[in-house]
PDB file of C-alpha atoms in Angstrom:
ATOM      1  CA  MET C 217       1.203 -23.144  19.684  1.00 93.00           C
ATOM      2  CA  LYS C 218      -2.224 -21.473  19.761  1.00 96.00           C
ATOM      3  CA  ILE C 219      -2.714 -18.733  17.188  1.00 97.00           C
ATOM      4  CA  ASN C 220      -5.625 -16.499  16.171  1.00 97.00           C
ATOM      5  CA  VAL C 221      -5.406 -14.768  12.790  1.00 98.00           C
ATOM      6  CA  ILE C 222      -7.553 -11.631  12.697  1.00 96.00           C
ATOM      7  CA  GLY C 223      -8.327  -8.998  10.077  1.00 95.00           C
ATOM      8  CA  THR C 224     -11.126  -7.337   8.169  1.00 94.00           C
ATOM      9  CA  SER C 225     -13.190  -9.478   5.791  1.00 91.00           C
ATOM     10  CA  GLY C 226     -11.206  -9.962   2.606  1.00 92.00           C
ATOM     11  CA  SER C 227      -7.816  -9.361   4.219  1.00 94.00           C
ATOM     12  CA  GLY C 228      -6.622 -12.925   3.682  1.00 94.00           C
ATOM     13  CA  LYS C 229      -6.826 -14.246   7.222  1.00 95.00           C
ATOM     14  CA  SER C 230      -8.256 -17.650   6.234  1.00 95.00           C
ATOM     15  CA  THR C 231      -5.556 -18.204   3.631  1.00 96.00           C
ATOM     16  CA  LEU C 232      -2.850 -17.237   6.117  1.00 98.00           C
ATOM     17  CA  ALA C 233      -4.353 -19.437   8.846  1.00 98.00           C
ATOM     18  CA  ARG C 234      -4.394 -22.446   6.503  1.00 97.00           C
ATOM     19  CA  ASN C 235      -0.766 -21.763   5.569  1.00 97.00           C
ATOM     20  CA  ILE C 236       0.254 -21.522   9.237  1.00 97.00           C
ATOM     21  CA  SER C 237      -1.600 -24.764   9.939  1.00 97.00           C
ATOM     22  CA  GLN C 238       0.339 -26.545   7.198  1.00 96.00           C
ATOM     23  CA  LYS C 239       3.683 -25.024   8.181  1.00 96.00           C
ATOM     24  CA  LEU C 240       3.349 -25.914  11.892  1.00 96.00           C
ATOM     25  CA  ASN C 241       1.337 -29.102  11.356  1.00 96.00           C
ATOM     26  CA  ILE C 242      -1.393 -27.971  13.737  1.00 97.00           C
ATOM     27  CA  PRO C 243      -5.180 -28.075  13.217  1.00 97.00           C
ATOM     28  CA  TYR C 244      -6.893 -25.232  11.390  1.00 98.00           C
ATOM     29  CA  ILE C 245     -10.208 -24.031  12.823  1.00 97.00           C
ATOM     30  CA  GLU C 246     -12.383 -21.759  10.705  1.00 95.00           C
ATOM     31  CA  LEU C 247     -14.766 -19.734  12.866  1.00 96.00           C
ATOM     32  CA  ASP C 248     -17.146 -19.083   9.975  1.00 95.00           C
ATOM     33  CA  ALA C 249     -17.487 -22.840   9.420  1.00 95.00           C
ATOM     34  CA  LEU C 250     -18.468 -23.258  13.084  1.00 95.00           C
ATOM     35  CA  PHE C 251     -20.891 -20.330  12.997  1.00 96.00           C
ATOM     36  CA  TRP C 252     -22.795 -20.555   9.700  1.00 95.00           C
ATOM     37  CA  ARG C 253     -25.629 -23.051   9.305  1.00 96.00           C
ATOM     38  CA  PRO C 254     -27.767 -23.773   6.222  1.00 96.00           C
ATOM     39  CA  ASP C 255     -29.582 -20.852   4.590  1.00 93.00           C
ATOM     40  CA  TRP C 256     -27.083 -18.371   6.060  1.00 93.00           C
ATOM     41  CA  GLN C 257     -28.465 -18.852   9.561  1.00 95.00           C
ATOM     42  CA  GLY C 258     -26.028 -18.161  12.388  1.00 95.00           C
ATOM     43  CA  THR C 259     -25.521 -20.477  15.322  1.00 96.00           C
ATOM     44  CA  PRO C 260     -26.833 -19.167  18.674  1.00 97.00           C
ATOM     45  CA  ASP C 261     -23.983 -17.999  20.904  1.00 96.00           C
ATOM     46  CA  GLY C 262     -24.331 -20.722  23.533  1.00 96.00           C
ATOM     47  CA  GLU C 263     -24.051 -23.477  20.935  1.00 97.00           C
ATOM     48  CA  PHE C 264     -21.364 -21.572  18.988  1.00 97.00           C
ATOM     49  CA  PHE C 265     -19.178 -21.095  22.078  1.00 96.00           C
ATOM     50  CA  ALA C 266     -19.590 -24.767  23.058  1.00 96.00           C
ATOM     51  CA  ARG C 267     -18.612 -25.953  19.550  1.00 96.00           C
ATOM     52  CA  LEU C 268     -15.611 -23.610  19.599  1.00 96.00           C
ATOM     53  CA  ALA C 269     -14.492 -24.742  23.066  1.00 96.00           C
ATOM     54  CA  GLU C 270     -14.763 -28.387  21.969  1.00 96.00           C
ATOM     55  CA  LYS C 271     -12.610 -27.766  18.884  1.00 95.00           C
ATOM     56  CA  LEU C 272      -9.995 -25.859  20.878  1.00 96.00           C
ATOM     57  CA  ALA C 273      -9.799 -28.546  23.572  1.00 95.00           C
ATOM     58  CA  ALA C 274      -9.242 -31.296  20.995  1.00 94.00           C
ATOM     59  CA  SER C 275      -5.610 -30.315  20.378  1.00 93.00           C
ATOM     60  CA  ASP C 276      -2.601 -28.897  22.215  1.00 93.00           C
ATOM     61  CA  GLY C 277      -2.059 -26.459  19.365  1.00 95.00           C
ATOM     62  CA  TRP C 278      -4.186 -24.873  16.662  1.00 97.00           C
ATOM     63  CA  VAL C 279      -4.618 -21.894  14.409  1.00 98.00           C
ATOM     64  CA  ILE C 280      -7.978 -20.212  14.207  1.00 97.00           C
ATOM     65  CA  ASP C 281      -9.110 -17.551  11.784  1.00 96.00           C
ATOM     66  CA  GLY C 282     -11.784 -15.025  12.355  1.00 88.00           C
ATOM     67  CA  ASN C 283     -12.710 -12.092  14.479  1.00 90.00           C
ATOM     68  CA  TYR C 284     -15.994 -12.731  16.331  1.00 91.00           C
ATOM     69  CA  LYS C 285     -15.073 -10.438  19.205  1.00 90.00           C
ATOM     70  CA  ARG C 286     -17.679 -12.102  21.419  1.00 93.00           C
ATOM     71  CA  THR C 287     -15.624 -15.337  21.298  1.00 93.00           C
ATOM     72  CA  GLN C 288     -12.462 -13.791  22.772  1.00 91.00           C
ATOM     73  CA  ALA C 289     -13.084 -15.175  26.262  1.00 88.00           C
ATOM     74  CA  VAL C 290     -13.222 -18.690  24.792  1.00 92.00           C
ATOM     75  CA  LYS C 291     -10.527 -18.591  22.116  1.00 92.00           C
ATOM     76  CA  TRP C 292      -7.966 -16.473  23.970  1.00 89.00           C
ATOM     77  CA  ARG C 293      -7.901 -18.369  27.278  1.00 86.00           C
ATOM     78  CA  GLN C 294      -4.489 -19.817  26.459  1.00 88.00           C
ATOM     79  CA  ILE C 295      -3.555 -17.957  23.272  1.00 93.00           C
ATOM     80  CA  ASP C 296       0.129 -17.652  22.381  1.00 95.00           C
ATOM     81  CA  MET C 297      -0.044 -15.392  19.342  1.00 96.00           C
ATOM     82  CA  ILE C 298      -2.438 -13.065  17.558  1.00 96.00           C
ATOM     83  CA  VAL C 299      -1.612 -12.297  13.944  1.00 97.00           C
ATOM     84  CA  TRP C 300      -3.299  -9.233  12.487  1.00 97.00           C
ATOM     85  CA  VAL C 301      -3.511  -9.103   8.689  1.00 97.00           C
ATOM     86  CA  ASP C 302      -3.606  -5.323   8.263  1.00 97.00           C
ATOM     87  CA  TYR C 303      -3.260  -4.600   4.564  1.00 97.00           C
ATOM     88  CA  SER C 304      -4.217  -1.234   3.080  1.00 97.00           C
ATOM     89  CA  PHE C 305      -7.885  -0.432   2.526  1.00 97.00           C
ATOM     90  CA  GLY C 306      -7.448  -0.641  -1.239  1.00 96.00           C
ATOM     91  CA  ARG C 307      -5.766  -4.038  -1.113  1.00 97.00           C
ATOM     92  CA  THR C 308      -8.314  -5.443   1.337  1.00 96.00           C
ATOM     93  CA  LEU C 309     -11.265  -4.173  -0.700  1.00 96.00           C
ATOM     94  CA  TYR C 310      -9.733  -5.541  -3.914  1.00 96.00           C
ATOM     95  CA  GLN C 311      -9.266  -8.970  -2.301  1.00 95.00           C
ATOM     96  CA  ALA C 312     -12.836  -8.933  -0.923  1.00 95.00           C
ATOM     97  CA  VAL C 313     -14.288  -8.068  -4.341  1.00 95.00           C
ATOM     98  CA  LYS C 314     -12.118 -10.665  -6.091  1.00 95.00           C
ATOM     99  CA  ARG C 315     -13.192 -13.358  -3.625  1.00 93.00           C
ATOM    100  CA  ALA C 316     -16.868 -12.401  -3.945  1.00 94.00           C
ATOM    101  CA  VAL C 317     -16.729 -12.557  -7.738  1.00 95.00           C
ATOM    102  CA  THR C 318     -14.878 -15.894  -7.687  1.00 94.00           C
ATOM    103  CA  ARG C 319     -17.351 -17.410  -5.225  1.00 93.00           C
ATOM    104  CA  ALA C 320     -20.418 -16.056  -7.015  1.00 93.00           C
ATOM    105  CA  TRP C 321     -19.169 -17.220 -10.392  1.00 95.00           C
ATOM    106  CA  GLY C 322     -18.114 -20.692  -9.194  1.00 94.00           C
ATOM    107  CA  GLN C 323     -21.177 -21.335  -7.028  1.00 92.00           C
ATOM    108  CA  LYS C 324     -19.117 -23.652  -4.825  1.00 91.00           C
ATOM    109  CA  GLU C 325     -20.546 -24.401  -1.394  1.00 92.00           C
ATOM    110  CA  ILE C 326     -18.537 -22.316   1.075  1.00 92.00           C
ATOM    111  CA  TRP C 327     -18.863 -24.517   4.196  1.00 92.00           C
ATOM    112  CA  ALA C 328     -19.563 -28.210   3.749  1.00 90.00           C
ATOM    113  CA  GLY C 329     -23.104 -29.269   4.547  1.00 91.00           C
ATOM    114  CA  THR C 330     -24.536 -25.741   4.706  1.00 94.00           C
ATOM    115  CA  GLY C 331     -25.536 -25.259   1.084  1.00 92.00           C
ATOM    116  CA  ASN C 332     -24.370 -21.658   1.492  1.00 93.00           C
ATOM    117  CA  ARG C 333     -23.088 -20.116  -1.712  1.00 93.00           C
ATOM    118  CA  GLU C 334     -22.286 -16.563  -2.717  1.00 92.00           C
ATOM    119  CA  SER C 335     -24.303 -14.908  -5.448  1.00 91.00           C
ATOM    120  CA  PHE C 336     -23.702 -11.689  -7.333  1.00 91.00           C
ATOM    121  CA  ARG C 337     -26.904 -10.290  -5.888  1.00 90.00           C
ATOM    122  CA  LYS C 338     -25.947 -11.141  -2.312  1.00 87.00           C
ATOM    123  CA  SER C 339     -22.337 -10.017  -2.721  1.00 88.00           C
ATOM    124  CA  PHE C 340     -22.978  -6.717  -4.456  1.00 88.00           C
ATOM    125  CA  PHE C 341     -26.633  -5.685  -4.184  1.00 88.00           C
ATOM    126  CA  SER C 342     -27.727  -6.674  -0.702  1.00 90.00           C
ATOM    127  CA  ARG C 343     -27.614  -5.220   2.792  1.00 89.00           C
ATOM    128  CA  ASP C 344     -25.835  -8.482   3.685  1.00 86.00           C
ATOM    129  CA  SER C 345     -23.102  -7.823   1.102  1.00 91.00           C
ATOM    130  CA  ILE C 346     -19.629  -8.920   2.153  1.00 90.00           C
ATOM    131  CA  ILE C 347     -18.312  -5.948   0.169  1.00 93.00           C
ATOM    132  CA  LEU C 348     -20.505  -3.567   2.158  1.00 93.00           C
ATOM    133  CA  TRP C 349     -19.381  -5.314   5.343  1.00 92.00           C
ATOM    134  CA  THR C 350     -15.729  -4.744   4.405  1.00 94.00           C
ATOM    135  CA  LEU C 351     -16.427  -1.066   3.677  1.00 94.00           C
ATOM    136  CA  LYS C 352     -18.276  -0.603   6.983  1.00 94.00           C
ATOM    137  CA  THR C 353     -15.849  -2.457   9.250  1.00 94.00           C
ATOM    138  CA  TYR C 354     -12.368  -1.688   7.905  1.00 96.00           C
ATOM    139  CA  ALA C 355     -11.693   1.522   9.881  1.00 96.00           C
ATOM    140  CA  LYS C 356     -13.511   0.299  13.006  1.00 95.00           C
ATOM    141  CA  ASN C 357     -11.535  -2.956  13.025  1.00 94.00           C
ATOM    142  CA  ARG C 358      -8.231  -1.103  12.683  1.00 95.00           C
ATOM    143  CA  ARG C 359      -9.055   1.055  15.715  1.00 95.00           C
ATOM    144  CA  GLN C 360     -10.161  -1.964  17.768  1.00 94.00           C
ATOM    145  CA  TYR C 361      -7.131  -4.082  16.838  1.00 93.00           C
ATOM    146  CA  GLN C 362      -4.697  -1.253  17.557  1.00 94.00           C
ATOM    147  CA  ALA C 363      -6.301  -0.760  20.972  1.00 93.00           C
ATOM    148  CA  LEU C 364      -6.066  -4.488  21.587  1.00 90.00           C
ATOM    149  CA  PHE C 365      -2.343  -4.498  20.772  1.00 89.00           C
ATOM    150  CA  ASN C 366      -1.857  -1.730  23.345  1.00 90.00           C
ATOM    151  CA  ASP C 367      -4.128  -3.259  26.016  1.00 91.00           C
ATOM    152  CA  PRO C 368      -2.098  -4.195  29.142  1.00 90.00           C
ATOM    153  CA  ASP C 369      -4.422  -7.175  29.748  1.00 87.00           C
ATOM    154  CA  TRP C 370      -2.985  -8.861  26.639  1.00 88.00           C
ATOM    155  CA  GLN C 371       0.715  -7.985  26.961  1.00 86.00           C
ATOM    156  CA  HIS C 372       1.568 -11.652  27.628  1.00 87.00           C
ATOM    157  CA  VAL C 373       0.430 -12.511  24.091  1.00 92.00           C
ATOM    158  CA  ARG C 374       2.764 -12.213  21.119  1.00 94.00           C
ATOM    159  CA  PHE C 375       1.198  -9.818  18.629  1.00 95.00           C
ATOM    160  CA  VAL C 376       2.226  -9.774  14.988  1.00 96.00           C
ATOM    161  CA  ARG C 377       0.961  -7.108  12.601  1.00 97.00           C
ATOM    162  CA  LEU C 378       1.381  -7.834   8.894  1.00 98.00           C
ATOM    163  CA  THR C 379       0.903  -4.845   6.606  1.00 97.00           C
ATOM    164  CA  SER C 380       1.912  -6.293   3.234  1.00 97.00           C
ATOM    165  CA  PRO C 381       1.962  -9.602   1.359  1.00 96.00           C
ATOM    166  CA  LYS C 382       5.784  -9.476   1.497  1.00 97.00           C
ATOM    167  CA  GLN C 383       5.706  -9.228   5.306  1.00 97.00           C
ATOM    168  CA  THR C 384       3.266 -12.122   5.365  1.00 97.00           C
ATOM    169  CA  GLN C 385       5.563 -14.269   3.198  1.00 96.00           C
ATOM    170  CA  ASP C 386       8.538 -13.438   5.434  1.00 96.00           C
ATOM    171  CA  PHE C 387       6.527 -14.201   8.569  1.00 97.00           C
ATOM    172  CA  LEU C 388       5.471 -17.591   7.214  1.00 96.00           C
ATOM    173  CA  HIS C 389       8.993 -18.403   6.051  1.00 94.00           C
ATOM    174  CA  ASN C 390      10.458 -17.651   9.498  1.00 94.00           C
ATOM    175  CA  LEU C 391       7.630 -19.125  11.575  1.00 93.00           C
ATOM    176  CA  THR C 392       8.572 -21.938  13.935  1.00 84.00           C
ATOM    177  CA  GLN C 393       7.030 -23.426  17.039  1.00 64.00           C
ATOM    178  CA  LEU C 394       7.547 -21.349  20.212  1.00 55.00           C
TER     179      LEU C 394
END
């Protein structure tokens, strides 16, 4: 099974993707870990797409988290399911703030080998703030994902929209290989 978990920053897509990976015993691929390099430098698209394609080709099944719309042509070539974590704005913002505080307080490296850590300044008082990013992208992402679910080009893909933690728990509990 090949699954992409999507959702606005802070929605819980990485946590869900890891849980799906464990439940189905398939590899978990974190797009942010492939993209971010030391000092918060992004990977150029050519290299990023090649790294992603290599990871996807390494297994018959996988679960990937992350949006990165520009990677759709690579990650959705043979996709079976797209899971959209679509919690309310309030819940998503709360989770984003909670994660930012936890990361800034703990100063744990986010992606091994990058040295990248959250700080209170970066999370709350910067143009690069993940909180600001969540505020700016929530409504836009909802419109884009809804359009995607209705796009005839993707009707062969199983779409799942999860709007509450309870739905997410039920989905995980009932999830089996296709």
